[in-house]
Amino acid sequence: MASHDDRDRGILTATDREWLREQTDGSTPGTANQRDYQRRQAIQERVTNALRDFQLLTEELPESLLRDILVSLQHERAYSDSLSYGIAFLYTLANEREYLQEGITIGREPGAHRFLTFERALDDGLSTAREHTGWFGSPSSDGSPRSILHETPPLEEISIADMYTQWRDYAHWKDPETGEKLYESGEYPPSEAKSIAYANIIAGIGEIKSRKRSDKRSVPSEFRDLVDDTDDTTDE
């Protein structure tokens, strides 16, 4: 994701961003000089407080404002990267080196819980999101919140007129029985467009995941263990 120092402050100020980019090894000793010490303290406090603010954002942010944030990120072509880097930072925080090293010394079960910090946070976070968002799905029957990592929007809120225009003009959807493009088929009325579109999307998800598994199988056998994902079957 490209950096834009002319944008407004977020968690970090423009000075914070500049200071971080000037670090040669990603950090500066806290006693290097007073200016560095103050900058480190400021960043620490801002990031700590921002992470604690996520509870309020999850529980109280109006859905219309959530939409505005998404649209703003899309406008800046930063939506996917922002999500990815957000998760990357949380994963890095949950697996901080000294935190894990200490886990080796504190006993079998406490150490295991420490190594599972990110997994537990992910499960708890998904359950919390589904609890505070009225239309999100309930945890799956197998008890794992991660068995499905996407939600189904309320189909009744989607305009039939909009669906019909997409169906007619762009021919995105296929007949679920024959595979024939729907604009060539006279069998389905526009009132069924939403459920057919949803079925097509679910099929598309399966195809994307299948391609990912195929890509892994193309890796030379001596390196395959580096990309094997034993959880592939858990999030379908």
XYZ file of C-alpha atoms in Angstrom, residues 2-235:
234
model
C 1.422 3.342 -1.017
C 2.211 5.829 1.706
C 0.657 9.281 1.640
C 2.242 11.672 4.118
C -0.108 14.451 3.038
C -3.144 12.627 4.422
C -4.668 13.518 7.752
C -3.471 11.848 10.915
C -4.909 8.495 11.845
C -3.423 6.545 14.707
C -0.115 8.103 13.672
C 0.710 11.709 12.964
C 2.761 12.695 9.931
C 5.732 13.137 12.295
C 5.203 9.628 13.669
C 5.226 8.183 10.152
C 8.389 10.036 9.220
C 10.099 8.904 12.435
C 9.174 5.257 11.836
C 10.484 5.307 8.272
C 13.813 6.697 9.465
C 14.455 3.733 11.770
C 17.285 1.641 10.348
C 16.317 -1.576 12.107
C 12.699 -0.858 12.944
C 13.439 0.519 16.412
C 15.522 2.974 18.345
C 16.819 2.408 21.886
C 14.590 4.216 24.355
C 17.549 6.102 25.778
C 18.998 7.221 22.438
C 17.953 10.791 23.016
C 15.077 12.676 24.557
C 13.368 13.340 21.227
C 13.377 9.657 20.259
C 12.168 8.670 23.710
C 9.243 11.081 23.508
C 8.347 9.902 20.001
C 8.391 6.245 21.069
C 6.189 7.036 24.064
C 3.739 8.971 21.909
C 3.435 6.153 19.356
C 3.076 3.553 22.094
C 0.259 5.495 23.757
C -1.538 6.254 20.487
C -1.448 2.652 19.238
C -2.449 1.266 22.655
C -5.407 3.637 22.887
C -6.413 2.978 19.276
C -6.532 -0.770 19.880
C -8.690 -0.224 22.951
C -11.011 1.996 20.867
C -11.873 -0.969 18.633
C -14.294 -2.187 21.294
C -16.292 1.040 21.002
C -16.118 0.961 17.204
C -17.391 -2.625 17.127
C -20.211 -2.025 19.561
C -21.367 1.509 18.726
C -20.269 2.633 15.233
C -23.394 3.361 13.133
C -23.728 1.147 10.083
C -23.985 4.224 7.845
C -20.618 5.463 9.129
C -19.075 2.026 8.593
C -20.262 2.276 4.994
C -18.705 5.741 4.645
C -15.355 4.390 5.867
C -15.473 1.528 3.358
C -16.325 3.873 0.477
C -13.539 6.267 1.498
C -10.967 3.457 1.492
C -12.242 2.212 -1.867
C -11.982 5.742 -3.266
C -8.327 5.803 -2.178
C -7.830 2.283 -3.576
C -6.710 1.218 -0.115
C -9.552 -1.026 1.048
C -8.023 -4.498 0.600
C -4.517 -3.422 1.630
C -5.814 -1.674 4.736
C -7.648 -4.809 5.840
C -4.607 -6.980 5.104
C -2.163 -4.751 6.959
C -4.564 -4.419 9.879
C -4.663 -8.201 10.246
C -0.901 -8.401 9.696
C -0.271 -5.962 12.539
C -2.583 -7.842 14.909
C -0.884 -11.138 13.997
C 2.523 -9.570 14.627
C 1.366 -8.171 17.971
C -0.067 -11.529 19.056
C 3.234 -13.227 18.188
C 5.668 -10.680 19.596
C 9.022 -12.405 20.059
C 9.601 -11.965 23.790
C 5.961 -12.743 24.556
C 6.362 -16.142 22.853
C 9.787 -16.761 24.358
C 8.306 -16.249 27.817
C 5.676 -18.843 26.899
C 8.401 -21.497 26.775
C 9.171 -20.916 30.460
C 5.721 -20.688 32.056
C 4.460 -24.240 31.752
C 2.646 -26.488 29.321
C -0.913 -25.127 29.345
C -0.109 -21.433 29.956
C 2.529 -21.649 27.237
C 0.077 -23.288 24.846
C -2.483 -20.546 25.490
C 0.170 -17.931 24.763
C 1.064 -19.576 21.449
C -2.642 -19.644 20.556
C -3.161 -15.938 21.291
C -4.011 -14.987 17.716
C -6.276 -17.996 17.125
C -8.225 -17.284 20.309
C -8.460 -13.583 19.467
C -9.720 -14.448 15.977
C -12.404 -16.782 17.309
C -13.465 -14.333 20.024
C -13.455 -11.439 17.549
C -15.671 -13.254 15.043
C -18.110 -14.230 17.776
C -18.199 -10.650 19.080
C -18.789 -9.196 15.597
C -21.646 -11.616 15.000
C -23.118 -10.783 18.382
C -23.106 -7.022 17.762
C -24.185 -7.100 14.103
C -27.827 -8.011 13.725
C -27.653 -9.700 10.323
C -24.368 -11.596 10.663
C -24.694 -15.373 10.889
C -24.469 -17.431 14.039
C -21.395 -19.594 14.708
C -21.460 -22.779 12.688
C -22.849 -26.049 13.966
C -19.368 -27.481 14.527
C -18.707 -24.745 17.092
C -15.859 -23.096 15.181
C -16.443 -19.418 14.316
C -13.758 -19.776 11.636
C -15.543 -22.493 9.662
C -17.002 -19.702 7.478
C -15.175 -16.390 7.138
C -17.780 -14.486 5.159
C -21.331 -13.326 5.806
C -24.504 -13.387 3.709
C -26.170 -9.973 3.345
C -29.939 -9.677 3.839
C -31.180 -10.524 0.356
C -34.551 -8.880 0.974
C -32.853 -5.465 1.107
C -31.415 -5.781 -2.414
C -33.427 -4.010 -5.100
C -35.015 -6.297 -7.676
C -34.680 -3.479 -10.222
C -30.928 -3.255 -9.644
C -30.564 -7.022 -9.834
C -32.567 -7.225 -13.039
C -30.439 -4.515 -14.682
C -27.253 -6.394 -13.787
C -28.788 -9.664 -14.927
C -29.966 -8.285 -18.245
C -27.086 -5.973 -19.157
C -24.034 -7.811 -17.877
C -25.072 -11.466 -17.912
C -23.019 -12.235 -14.801
C -25.155 -15.112 -13.633
C -25.514 -18.659 -14.922
C -28.486 -20.984 -14.863
C -27.810 -23.215 -11.823
C -29.172 -26.237 -13.720
C -27.661 -25.881 -17.205
C -24.829 -23.379 -16.810
C -26.461 -21.295 -19.562
C -26.107 -17.554 -19.190
C -29.319 -16.257 -17.702
C -29.869 -13.572 -20.301
C -30.162 -16.427 -22.805
C -32.572 -18.344 -20.600
C -36.271 -17.614 -20.361
C -36.901 -19.981 -17.479
C -36.254 -17.713 -14.497
C -38.148 -14.508 -13.665
C -36.298 -11.483 -12.225
C -37.834 -12.211 -8.819
C -35.469 -15.195 -8.547
C -32.405 -13.175 -9.540
C -31.157 -12.605 -5.984
C -31.161 -16.238 -4.938
C -29.581 -17.278 -8.238
C -26.910 -14.602 -7.903
C -26.167 -15.790 -4.361
C -25.830 -19.398 -5.540
C -23.428 -18.241 -8.255
C -21.327 -16.345 -5.711
C -21.103 -19.360 -3.372
C -19.981 -21.437 -6.359
C -17.417 -18.752 -7.175
C -16.038 -18.908 -3.631
C -15.558 -22.645 -4.039
C -13.739 -22.120 -7.349
C -11.389 -19.515 -5.863
C -10.520 -21.772 -2.921
C -10.009 -24.708 -5.267
C -7.565 -22.663 -7.363
C -5.631 -21.747 -4.228
C -5.277 -25.407 -3.270
C -4.225 -26.229 -6.833
C -1.524 -23.542 -6.656
C -0.158 -25.164 -3.486
C -0.017 -28.572 -5.165
C 2.114 -27.082 -7.945
C 4.892 -26.287 -5.453
C 7.853 -28.724 -5.595
C 7.361 -31.514 -3.075
C 10.436 -30.605 -1.032
C 8.906 -27.183 -0.300
C 5.242 -28.175 -0.058
C 5.244 -28.353 3.732
C 6.016 -24.631 3.774
C 2.709 -23.782 2.120
C 0.434 -26.590 3.314
C -2.558 -25.191 5.134
C -4.177 -27.778 7.354
C -7.086 -25.385 7.960
C -8.158 -25.337 4.288
C -11.131 -27.543 5.033
C -12.178 -25.567 8.074
C -13.174 -22.351 6.384
